[in-house]
Amino acid sequence: MSKEKFITLKSTAVPIAVENIDTDQIIPARFLKATTREGFGDNLFRDWRYDSNNAPVSDFPLNNSAYTGKILVAGKNFGCGSSREHAAWAIYDHGFRVVVSSFFADIFRNNALNNALLPVVVSDQFLNELLETIQANPKNEITVDLENQAISFNGKKESFDINAYKKTCLMNGYDDIDYLLSLNNEIREFDKEHA
Amino acid sequence: MSQPKTIFEKIWDKHVVKHADGYPHAVFIDRHFIHEVTSPQAFDGLRKRGIGVFNVSRTTATADHNVPTKDQHLPIKEALSRHQVETLRKNCAEFGVELYDLGHPFQGIVHIIGPELGLTLPGMTIVCGDSHTSTHGAFGNVAFGIGTSEVEQVLATQCILQYKPKTMKIEINGKLGKGVVSKDIILYIISKISASGATGYFVEYAGDAIRNLSMEARMTICNMSIEMGARGGLIAPDETTFNYIKGRKFAPQGAAFDKAVEEWKKLKTDADAKYDTVLTFDAADIAPMITYGTNPGMGMKVTDRIPTANELKEINEQVSFKKSLDYMGLEQGSQLLGKAIDYVFIGSCTNARIEDLREVAAMVKGKKKASGVEVWVVPGSKQVQEQAKKEGLDKIFEEAGFELREPGCSACLGMNEDKIPAGKYCISTSNRNFEGRQGPKSRTFLASPLSAAAAAITGRVTDVREFEKQ
């Protein structure tokens, strides 16, 4: 089924300069009770965004009105822990279309790619410069060009890797099931042989 | 002669249905486990496409994450949780999937029931919408956690699109010291290589210290592979594996079993096979372990002191490190030994098998929990619960003041009713010490069932080796 297509994005960004952000922080388990994919954005980073009285934590970047945009920039090993796809849904539902980090956990990266959310891996140095730049000037725009696999800001540019198949899927809004369903006969045969 | 292969490569390669140029591998999945939290949106996807489940005999469902561990015979109190479990019921009925629902004698934590029912076998590919699916790798199979879009892929096509991970061997040689159990081995490994140290890899655990472990203990190790970022972790099958499987409900029986064992014996890494990375540790260097921070890589020997920010290798880590200790209410450079705790949780897919409960019971028999400490023992499955009762472990727990509950994920993940209150310290046999994992602002020390049991009695973080001398 077709998803939103991703070609290029020029946007300001929200920086969360913390490493090892696990999916329990992105969306705590107690908010995983919905049976649809929508609405998780309200609880994105719930326990970092709100205190125990449900008041917004003022110094958390998502509560800082200076930070806006469709790009989330975060520290190394983003998305580790639980396989909950709700983490990718929450980030997307909140309005982000790109997450930039110097390292992503495997399952999160797959989940993001399956939901039109582009994970961009940059070098540690590029990440640090990017975080500092956004913090110094939140109005700074960042360009993510999927076709040419490049991310740039303030005249600095770095290329990023993405698997060719996943790139095609993102640029055209395809998903994996469309492809797997086309293999139906081969899979049936395999299933019979391995009964 | 064909290229020498690791056991992982043998299993993976055998399951590739198609590898078209420019595409990931379409990998056939032998066994698919589902539960209430990560499956509803996948079933919705099938409905939208107007298709059914590819082969219902390869999928098994249970309710575990969101279930209460008290009064399971009553309707679930919380409306959203109840709705999620009811949705699983409806979906399984509509699509014809076998469900071990609340009250069923086979219900339990998905990674506990698969092995105990003989649904988990050597040589298989196994997935579940849960990162601790790596547990099943203890039987010598390729098992890994997936997201809900992938759950939908597997329901729809019995295949998943994946890139082949790199391979890592982790070898532990030598003899384990007194009081050191498999949970300590895996916490030790993660503390050495960090919470992301095996990302992109599929791990094979080897060496005589691994070989000498029971199946239950091997499952604890494979379970936490994901906590160092690994796609999964496995242990080549051997006589211990075959003996465990023999006679289990859905395992091959009689002559079919003997034939299967002959095939399973071939599941080992060829002598000249190459791994992308090999790590070797000495079992003698492993001590009872405990975590002090907010990811499973932040662990140490229970007698060590917490590092200081200046001792960290990377400057970048300092901010996260300080944030972590601040959350935990702990000082850099301090010791955890003797620290008072409030809760003890013995349970989860990591350590809620019958062997875990037996070890705990043997240790606390005739003793009483410390006053002011709340102790929950949550069996991993209905079968574990029944077995514990049959062996009289329930009486031992009752006398010790431990509360033996009904099966479920319980306080491992702060999703159901079992939560650790804000600011409280819990020594837990589960797998994650993330912020809020056991409930908002809860503070978790991960440790072995033995260490948890000792802490329950003393009310403090305790070196189990000293405890046993008493």
XYZ file of C-alpha atoms in Angstrom:
665
model
C 0.000 0.000 0.000
C 1.411 3.339 -0.915
C 2.875 5.628 1.709
C 3.939 9.259 1.630
C 6.800 9.777 -0.854
C 10.094 11.232 0.291
C 12.329 13.121 -2.150
C 13.955 16.118 -0.463
C 13.217 18.054 2.675
C 14.347 21.500 3.746
C 13.443 22.269 7.314
C 14.533 23.570 10.683
C 15.255 20.891 13.289
C 14.746 19.903 16.906
C 17.921 18.834 18.776
C 17.927 16.236 21.573
C 21.600 15.907 22.468
C 21.285 12.680 24.466
C 22.879 9.334 23.615
C 21.302 5.869 23.786
C 17.739 7.170 23.525
C 15.725 3.974 23.870
C 12.241 3.350 22.538
C 10.835 3.378 26.097
C 11.760 7.094 26.206
C 10.383 7.732 22.729
C 7.056 6.186 23.723
C 6.636 4.649 27.196
C 4.949 1.225 27.318
C 1.849 2.465 29.085
C 0.948 4.384 25.911
C 1.141 1.327 23.652
C -2.427 0.271 24.251
C -3.990 1.688 21.108
C -4.941 -0.710 18.333
C -4.423 1.805 15.496
C -1.277 3.543 14.215
C -2.466 7.106 14.791
C -2.296 9.439 17.757
C 1.010 8.305 19.297
C 2.603 11.727 18.637
C 0.834 13.205 21.657
C 2.872 10.942 23.910
C 6.185 11.220 22.067
C 8.942 11.524 24.734
C 6.110 11.692 27.246
C 8.181 11.364 30.423
C 10.816 13.835 29.261
C 8.236 16.322 27.959
C 5.939 16.372 30.971
C 6.586 16.121 34.698
C 4.609 13.919 37.084
C 1.881 16.604 37.284
C 1.575 16.601 33.486
C 3.104 20.070 33.291
C 5.483 20.613 30.353
C 9.183 20.407 31.283
C 10.350 23.814 30.087
C 13.895 22.947 29.105
C 13.001 19.895 27.033
C 13.562 20.783 23.349
C 10.096 19.687 22.180
C 8.624 22.225 24.617
C 10.914 25.011 23.445
C 8.973 27.050 20.886
C 12.245 28.188 19.313
C 12.738 24.664 17.977
C 10.465 23.657 15.128
C 10.593 21.598 11.983
C 10.380 18.138 10.535
C 13.882 16.954 11.416
C 14.828 15.398 14.751
C 18.547 15.393 15.571
C 19.661 13.070 18.381
C 22.712 11.472 19.997
C 24.361 8.163 19.169
C 22.549 4.769 19.333
C 19.105 6.224 18.769
C 16.122 3.861 19.098
C 17.755 1.071 21.087
C 15.716 -1.368 23.179
C 12.202 -2.543 22.469
C 11.086 -3.372 18.925
C 7.890 -1.339 19.319
C 7.106 0.245 15.964
C 5.008 2.698 17.969
C 8.280 4.620 18.433
C 8.529 5.292 14.701
C 4.789 6.009 14.517
C 5.021 8.505 17.390
C 7.899 10.400 15.776
C 6.107 10.469 12.426
C 2.761 11.364 13.998
C 4.383 14.296 15.761
C 5.352 15.619 12.341
C 8.960 14.522 11.903
C 10.026 13.014 8.580
C 13.783 12.630 9.247
C 15.833 11.532 12.249
C 19.545 12.353 12.191
C 22.004 10.532 14.453
C 25.492 9.066 14.267
C 24.189 5.544 15.004
C 20.802 3.833 14.951
C 19.650 0.599 16.563
C 18.748 -2.021 13.943
C 15.079 -2.647 14.630
C 14.248 1.037 14.985
C 15.958 1.792 11.673
C 13.873 -0.881 9.915
C 10.703 0.340 11.567
C 11.419 3.934 10.538
C 12.115 2.937 6.939
C 8.846 0.999 6.862
C 6.972 4.152 7.862
C 8.288 6.848 5.535
C 10.544 8.162 8.295
C 14.093 8.581 7.004
C 16.971 7.719 9.380
C 20.090 9.648 8.327
C 23.407 8.416 9.705
C 26.116 11.088 9.894
C 29.610 11.162 11.369
C 30.064 12.028 15.059
C 31.749 15.268 14.071
C 28.989 16.296 11.670
C 26.404 15.442 14.329
C 28.155 17.580 16.953
C 28.423 20.523 14.565
C 24.791 20.129 13.587
C 23.615 20.020 17.211
C 25.703 23.083 18.105
C 24.452 24.991 15.086
C 20.794 24.311 15.822
C 21.240 25.175 19.483
C 22.964 28.449 18.545
C 20.447 29.310 15.844
C 17.205 27.324 15.818
C 16.140 29.065 12.587
C 18.951 27.389 10.678
C 17.581 25.211 7.915
C 18.877 21.768 7.035
C 18.438 20.116 3.660
C 18.036 16.376 3.342
C 18.264 15.246 -0.272
C 17.378 11.567 -0.508
C 17.922 11.263 -4.240
C 21.536 12.451 -3.937
C 21.929 10.995 -0.432
C 23.239 14.226 1.063
C 22.528 16.307 4.152
C 23.649 19.923 4.322
C 23.457 23.049 6.461
C 25.407 26.327 6.515
C 27.558 25.257 3.574
C 28.554 22.007 5.322
C 27.588 18.843 3.566
C 27.883 15.135 4.191
C 26.665 12.210 2.156
C 24.795 9.379 3.827
C 24.268 5.713 3.019
C 20.945 4.148 2.373
C 20.174 0.823 0.869
C 19.157 1.164 -2.802
C 15.988 -0.893 -2.364
C 14.814 1.109 0.644
C 15.625 4.339 -1.161
C 13.411 3.296 -4.073
C 10.624 2.377 -1.638
C 10.830 5.741 0.148
C 10.998 7.790 -3.057
C 8.009 5.985 -4.528
C 5.969 5.256 -1.423
C 6.205 1.457 -1.870
C 6.165 -0.988 1.011
C 7.751 -4.426 1.509
C 4.517 -6.384 1.462
C 3.800 -5.349 -2.137
C 7.064 -6.998 -3.136
C 6.642 -10.090 -0.933
C 3.103 -10.675 -2.212
C 4.540 -10.812 -5.722
C 6.599 -13.852 -4.603
C 3.513 -15.726 -3.433
C 3.964 -18.796 -5.656
C 7.626 -19.255 -4.774
C 6.843 -18.926 -1.073
C 3.991 -21.485 -1.283
C 6.378 -23.926 -2.891
C 9.003 -23.300 -0.193
C 6.425 -23.750 2.570
C 5.393 -27.143 1.162
C 8.984 -28.336 0.894
C 9.720 -27.285 4.487
C 6.555 -28.543 6.128
C 33.763 -28.826 -0.970
C 31.371 -26.017 -0.215
C 32.425 -22.886 1.636
C 32.656 -23.406 5.430
C 29.775 -21.700 7.214
C 28.790 -20.605 10.687
C 25.644 -22.157 12.138
C 23.902 -18.817 11.641
C 24.757 -18.793 7.936
C 23.623 -22.394 7.499
C 20.189 -21.644 8.932
C 19.810 -18.270 7.239
C 20.896 -19.460 3.787
C 18.533 -22.405 3.961
C 15.592 -20.059 4.510
C 16.223 -17.552 1.727
C 13.323 -17.970 -0.685
C 14.615 -15.318 -3.024
C 17.492 -12.891 -3.231
C 16.852 -10.793 -6.313
C 19.481 -8.296 -7.452
C 19.110 -5.035 -5.595
C 16.611 -6.465 -3.129
C 17.015 -7.652 0.458
C 16.657 -11.382 1.172
C 13.120 -12.730 1.305
C 13.554 -15.018 4.322
C 11.022 -17.741 5.089
C 9.814 -17.812 8.703
C 9.100 -21.213 10.253
C 7.522 -19.982 13.462
C 5.762 -16.719 14.226
C 4.689 -15.724 17.732
C 2.292 -12.855 18.274
C 0.902 -11.013 21.300
C -1.664 -8.308 21.981
C 0.548 -5.205 21.798
C 2.292 -5.385 18.439
C -0.248 -7.304 16.361
C -3.528 -5.308 16.102
C -2.278 -2.884 13.442
C -0.843 -5.828 11.465
C -4.224 -7.592 11.370
C -5.805 -4.283 10.303
C -3.333 -4.217 7.429
C -4.475 -7.676 6.296
C -8.089 -6.513 6.395
C -7.287 -3.429 4.335
C -5.593 -5.602 1.727
C -8.356 -8.172 1.863
C -5.984 -11.090 2.543
C -5.719 -13.806 5.194
C -2.866 -15.318 7.195
C -0.504 -17.211 4.857
C -0.234 -20.363 6.972
C -2.005 -20.288 10.335
C -0.219 -23.429 11.539
C 3.019 -21.408 11.742
C 1.598 -18.667 13.991
C 0.862 -18.918 17.728
C -0.621 -16.167 19.884
C -0.720 -15.434 23.592
C -1.609 -12.491 25.848
C 1.258 -11.416 28.090
C 2.372 -7.766 28.048
C -0.821 -6.128 29.118
C -2.351 -8.678 31.461
C -2.802 -8.357 35.234
C -0.898 -10.860 37.382
C -3.616 -11.000 40.028
C -7.180 -12.266 39.604
C -6.723 -13.246 35.971
C -10.106 -14.969 36.050
C -11.795 -11.545 36.370
C -12.203 -9.111 33.435
C -9.162 -6.822 32.981
C -9.898 -3.662 34.941
C -8.204 -1.093 32.757
C -10.325 -0.342 29.660
C -7.516 0.118 27.112
C -5.706 -3.028 28.232
C -8.931 -4.986 28.140
C -9.667 -3.674 24.657
C -6.227 -4.692 23.406
C -6.574 -8.249 24.723
C -10.105 -8.487 23.337
C -8.848 -7.250 19.973
C -6.288 -10.075 19.954
C -9.094 -12.536 20.709
C -11.223 -11.210 17.856
C -8.318 -11.151 15.413
C -7.240 -14.703 16.237
C -10.818 -15.956 15.872
C -11.343 -14.109 12.597
C -8.067 -15.248 11.015
C -7.960 -18.730 12.557
C -4.808 -18.276 14.664
C -4.289 -20.491 17.752
C -4.472 -18.323 20.892
C -3.354 -19.276 24.387
C -5.551 -16.780 26.130
C -5.761 -15.830 29.798
C -6.841 -18.892 31.739
C -5.524 -21.353 29.133
C -3.073 -23.871 30.620
C -0.456 -22.846 27.992
C -0.752 -19.068 28.472
C 2.360 -17.167 29.459
C 5.125 -14.860 28.304
C 5.564 -15.535 24.609
C 9.286 -16.371 24.914
C 8.677 -18.747 27.795
C 5.828 -20.719 26.241
C 7.432 -21.302 22.817
C 10.310 -23.367 24.239
C 8.254 -25.096 26.915
C 5.666 -26.265 24.358
C 8.271 -27.526 21.904
C 7.225 -24.929 19.317
C 10.780 -23.584 19.389
C 13.154 -26.022 17.713
C 16.736 -26.043 16.403
C 17.357 -24.878 12.850
C 14.222 -22.758 12.635
C 13.709 -19.135 11.740
C 11.530 -17.518 14.415
C 10.172 -13.997 14.693
C 7.869 -12.075 17.005
C 6.969 -8.430 17.382
C 9.117 -8.253 20.480
C 12.829 -7.623 20.755
C 13.404 -10.455 23.232
C 12.583 -13.023 20.560
C 16.340 -13.610 20.637
C 15.578 -15.873 23.642
C 14.649 -18.755 21.315
C 18.185 -18.720 19.858
C 19.253 -20.828 22.843
C 17.965 -23.831 20.848
C 20.230 -23.139 17.874
C 17.898 -21.205 15.643
C 17.727 -17.779 14.044
C 15.236 -15.813 16.139
C 14.823 -12.064 16.216
C 12.406 -9.284 17.104
C 10.527 -7.327 14.475
C 8.241 -4.300 14.166
C 4.537 -4.365 13.435
C 4.923 -3.703 9.687
C 7.086 -6.813 9.626
C 4.527 -8.753 11.683
C 2.099 -7.898 8.903
C 4.618 -9.093 6.287
C 4.964 -12.427 8.035
C 1.228 -12.889 8.563
C 0.621 -12.047 4.895
C 3.487 -13.935 3.268
C 5.329 -16.061 5.906
C 8.420 -14.154 4.790
C 10.322 -11.113 5.882
C 12.590 -8.836 3.863
C 15.936 -8.566 5.605
C 19.609 -7.932 5.015
C 21.906 -10.589 6.296
C 23.576 -9.374 9.493
C 27.277 -9.764 10.192
C 28.366 -12.589 12.477
C 30.017 -12.343 15.886
C 31.261 -15.143 18.096
C 31.400 -14.556 21.842
C 33.338 -17.275 23.558
C 33.354 -17.761 27.330
C 35.865 -20.294 28.545
C 36.638 -21.628 31.980
C 34.693 -22.292 35.120
C 32.174 -19.905 36.645
C 32.773 -18.887 40.242
C 30.431 -19.536 43.127
C 27.240 -17.474 43.028
C 27.783 -16.596 39.373
C 24.947 -17.595 37.031
C 24.026 -17.052 33.398
C 22.443 -13.641 34.052
C 25.808 -12.481 35.355
C 27.518 -13.758 32.194
C 25.299 -11.708 29.906
C 25.342 -8.586 32.105
C 29.123 -8.895 32.173
C 29.369 -9.162 28.371
C 27.095 -6.150 27.859
C 29.047 -4.108 30.410
C 32.203 -4.883 28.416
C 30.907 -4.109 24.915
C 28.131 -1.543 25.681
C 24.447 -1.324 24.808
C 25.309 -0.894 21.128
C 28.405 -3.110 20.908
C 26.796 -5.832 18.804
C 24.501 -3.707 16.619
C 24.403 -5.098 13.095
C 25.566 -8.538 14.237
C 24.020 -11.907 14.902
C 25.858 -13.444 17.845
C 26.848 -17.051 18.478
C 27.701 -17.831 22.110
C 30.286 -20.566 22.503
C 32.925 -21.931 24.848
C 32.763 -24.459 27.653
C 31.181 -22.050 30.149
C 28.204 -21.775 27.770
C 28.190 -25.476 26.923
C 27.878 -26.371 30.606
C 24.707 -24.316 31.073
C 21.176 -25.706 31.230
C 18.633 -24.696 28.569
C 16.989 -22.265 30.984
C 20.319 -20.583 31.646
C 21.136 -20.448 27.918
C 17.791 -18.758 27.262
C 18.659 -16.020 29.768
C 21.834 -15.265 27.825
C 20.262 -15.278 24.357
C 17.341 -13.231 25.698
C 19.555 -10.225 26.402
C 21.421 -10.271 23.056
C 19.284 -7.320 21.999
C 20.556 -5.337 24.987
C 23.921 -5.006 23.261
C 22.163 -4.165 20.005
C 22.520 -7.616 18.392
C 19.910 -8.751 15.902
C 19.832 -12.019 17.813
C 21.999 -14.562 19.577
C 22.191 -18.333 19.359
C 23.880 -21.365 20.865
C 24.529 -24.465 18.781
C 22.267 -27.342 19.884
C 23.688 -30.341 21.752
C 22.509 -33.176 24.006
C 21.289 -30.643 26.609
C 19.063 -29.113 23.922
C 17.739 -32.437 22.644
C 16.985 -33.674 26.169
C 15.042 -30.503 26.903
C 12.952 -30.814 23.731
C 12.220 -34.526 24.005
C 8.577 -35.226 24.848
C 7.431 -31.591 24.699
C 3.887 -31.086 23.452
C 4.516 -29.894 19.878
C 8.014 -31.320 19.370
C 8.466 -34.255 16.985
C 7.770 -37.517 18.823
C 9.199 -41.041 18.660
C 10.963 -41.943 15.413
C 10.327 -38.423 14.052
C 12.205 -37.018 17.031
C 15.200 -39.319 16.473
C 15.281 -38.320 12.828
C 15.091 -34.642 13.750
C 17.981 -35.020 16.208
C 20.159 -36.431 13.424
C 19.479 -33.250 11.407
C 19.933 -30.958 14.414
C 23.339 -32.459 15.129
C 24.548 -30.968 11.852
C 23.752 -27.493 13.136
C 27.187 -26.313 14.129
C 29.757 -23.939 12.809
C 32.239 -25.523 10.406
C 35.816 -25.666 11.659
C 37.147 -23.160 9.108
C 34.177 -20.818 9.069
C 34.949 -17.140 9.569
C 33.107 -14.715 11.838
C 33.213 -10.974 11.223
C 34.160 -10.474 14.886
C 35.304 -12.808 17.659
C 35.353 -11.855 21.344
C 36.719 -14.076 24.086
C 36.171 -13.781 27.830
C 37.385 -15.745 30.812
C 34.601 -17.155 33.000
C 36.808 -16.699 36.057
C 36.687 -12.910 35.572
C 32.890 -12.856 35.910
C 31.372 -12.017 39.286
C 27.794 -11.415 40.412
C 26.778 -8.342 38.405
C 24.476 -5.374 38.921
C 23.563 -2.360 36.792
C 23.750 1.162 38.196
C 22.574 3.258 35.240
C 19.776 3.534 32.719
C 20.923 1.199 29.981
C 21.997 -2.433 30.347
C 25.573 -1.579 29.354
C 25.943 0.387 32.597
C 26.737 -2.649 34.711
C 29.511 -3.682 37.088
C 30.574 -6.370 39.522
C 28.434 -5.979 42.621
C 31.554 -5.202 44.658
C 32.806 -2.493 42.254
C 32.152 1.201 42.541
C 30.273 3.242 39.955
C 32.736 4.921 37.577
C 33.184 8.683 37.523
C 32.469 10.779 34.435
C 36.189 11.399 34.018
C 36.845 7.677 33.735
C 34.626 7.355 30.638
C 36.399 6.695 27.382
C 34.414 9.197 25.337
C 33.777 12.796 26.364
C 30.484 12.694 24.414
C 29.109 10.150 26.846
C 29.495 12.400 29.874
C 26.204 14.282 29.489
C 24.193 11.075 29.137
C 26.143 9.480 31.991
C 25.408 12.320 34.404
C 21.751 12.415 33.333
C 21.574 8.705 34.028
C 23.064 8.855 37.534
C 20.918 11.866 38.320
C 17.837 9.848 37.370
C 19.008 6.947 39.506
C 19.798 9.216 42.463
C 23.327 7.807 42.673
C 26.759 9.364 43.113
C 29.669 8.867 40.762
C 32.384 6.714 42.274
C 30.119 5.295 44.981
C 29.400 1.651 45.788
C 26.009 0.006 45.409
C 26.750 -2.769 47.876
C 24.609 -2.222 50.978
C 22.266 0.224 49.232
C 18.695 -0.172 50.549
C 16.100 -1.314 48.028
C 12.299 -1.066 48.070
C 11.112 -3.698 45.624
C 12.285 -7.039 44.287
C 10.937 -8.297 40.982
C 11.648 -11.897 40.040
C 10.119 -12.510 36.643
C 10.149 -11.595 32.894
C 11.185 -13.522 29.771
C 14.760 -13.271 31.061
C 14.336 -15.086 34.386
C 10.859 -16.515 35.047
C 11.387 -20.156 34.156
C 10.966 -22.975 36.633
C 14.722 -23.249 37.177
C 14.855 -19.575 38.194
C 12.058 -20.080 40.699
C 13.753 -23.212 42.064
C 17.045 -21.354 42.577
C 15.296 -18.537 44.383
C 13.268 -20.933 46.535
C 16.361 -22.946 47.498
C 18.062 -19.769 48.593
C 15.253 -18.270 50.665
C 13.819 -21.440 52.171
C 13.156 -20.869 55.864
C 14.111 -17.183 55.621
C 11.970 -14.039 55.723
C 12.085 -11.002 53.492
C 13.348 -7.771 55.002
C 10.608 -5.562 56.391
C 9.529 -2.744 54.122
C 10.575 -4.609 50.986
C 7.921 -5.764 48.557
C 8.778 -8.954 46.678
C 6.952 -10.143 43.562
C 7.632 -13.523 42.007
C 5.887 -13.685 38.653
C 6.073 -17.038 36.862
C 6.686 -16.910 33.116
C 3.792 -19.161 32.239
C 0.819 -21.047 33.556
C 2.888 -24.224 33.312
C 5.694 -22.691 35.396
C 3.125 -21.545 37.955
C 1.581 -25.026 38.190
C 4.973 -26.708 38.393
C 6.058 -24.345 41.175
C 2.963 -25.284 43.155
C 3.503 -28.976 42.511
C 7.023 -28.683 43.929
C 5.815 -26.712 46.952
C 7.762 -23.606 45.974
C 4.632 -21.550 46.581
C 4.796 -22.472 50.279
C 8.447 -21.450 50.512
C 7.676 -18.088 48.908
C 4.665 -17.557 51.142
C 6.697 -18.250 54.278
C 9.354 -15.841 53.071
C 6.751 -13.139 52.510
C 7.188 -13.233 48.716
C 4.071 -12.804 46.624
C 3.700 -15.476 43.941
C 1.557 -14.018 41.179
C 0.014 -15.221 37.929
C 1.943 -15.293 34.638
C 2.672 -12.249 32.500
C 5.330 -9.685 31.606
C 4.403 -7.855 34.811
C 6.800 -5.228 36.194
C 9.339 -5.721 33.418
C 7.818 -2.971 31.323
C 5.435 -0.732 33.247
C 2.557 -1.370 30.875
C 0.180 -3.467 32.953
C -0.921 -2.896 36.558
C 2.443 -3.957 38.052
C 4.562 -0.840 38.340
C 7.363 0.286 40.613
C 6.431 3.663 42.181
C 8.338 6.856 41.373
C 11.714 7.171 43.052
C 11.697 3.630 44.430
C 14.588 1.217 43.904
C 13.824 -2.201 42.486
C 16.304 -5.027 42.102
C 14.941 -6.825 39.106
C 15.684 -10.018 37.182
C 14.290 -8.436 33.998
C 16.271 -7.126 31.047
C 16.029 -3.329 30.912
C 16.870 -0.550 33.330
C 15.760 2.284 31.051
C 14.277 5.395 32.622
C 10.672 4.673 33.554
C 10.857 1.113 32.290
C 9.212 -0.328 35.418
C 6.907 2.671 35.889
C 7.342 6.454 35.660
C 10.494 7.542 37.583
C 11.113 4.009 38.860
C 14.762 3.038 39.427
C 15.961 -0.386 38.344
C 18.993 -2.457 39.301
C 19.277 -5.440 36.967
C 20.690 -8.595 38.537
C 20.428 -12.376 38.653
C 17.617 -14.239 40.445
C 20.136 -15.207 43.151
C 21.193 -11.610 43.729
C 17.548 -10.507 43.724
C 16.629 -13.206 46.254
C 19.522 -12.258 48.534
C 18.489 -8.584 48.372
C 14.908 -9.549 49.226
C 16.112 -11.106 52.471
C 18.633 -8.440 53.481
C 16.725 -5.452 52.080
C 19.967 -4.260 50.508
C 22.132 -4.776 47.456
C 24.007 -7.866 48.531
C 26.960 -9.910 47.320
C 25.360 -13.311 46.966
C 28.710 -14.999 47.750
C 28.737 -13.376 51.196
C 25.052 -14.122 51.685
C 25.562 -17.816 51.091
C 28.221 -17.970 53.797
C 25.673 -16.877 56.415
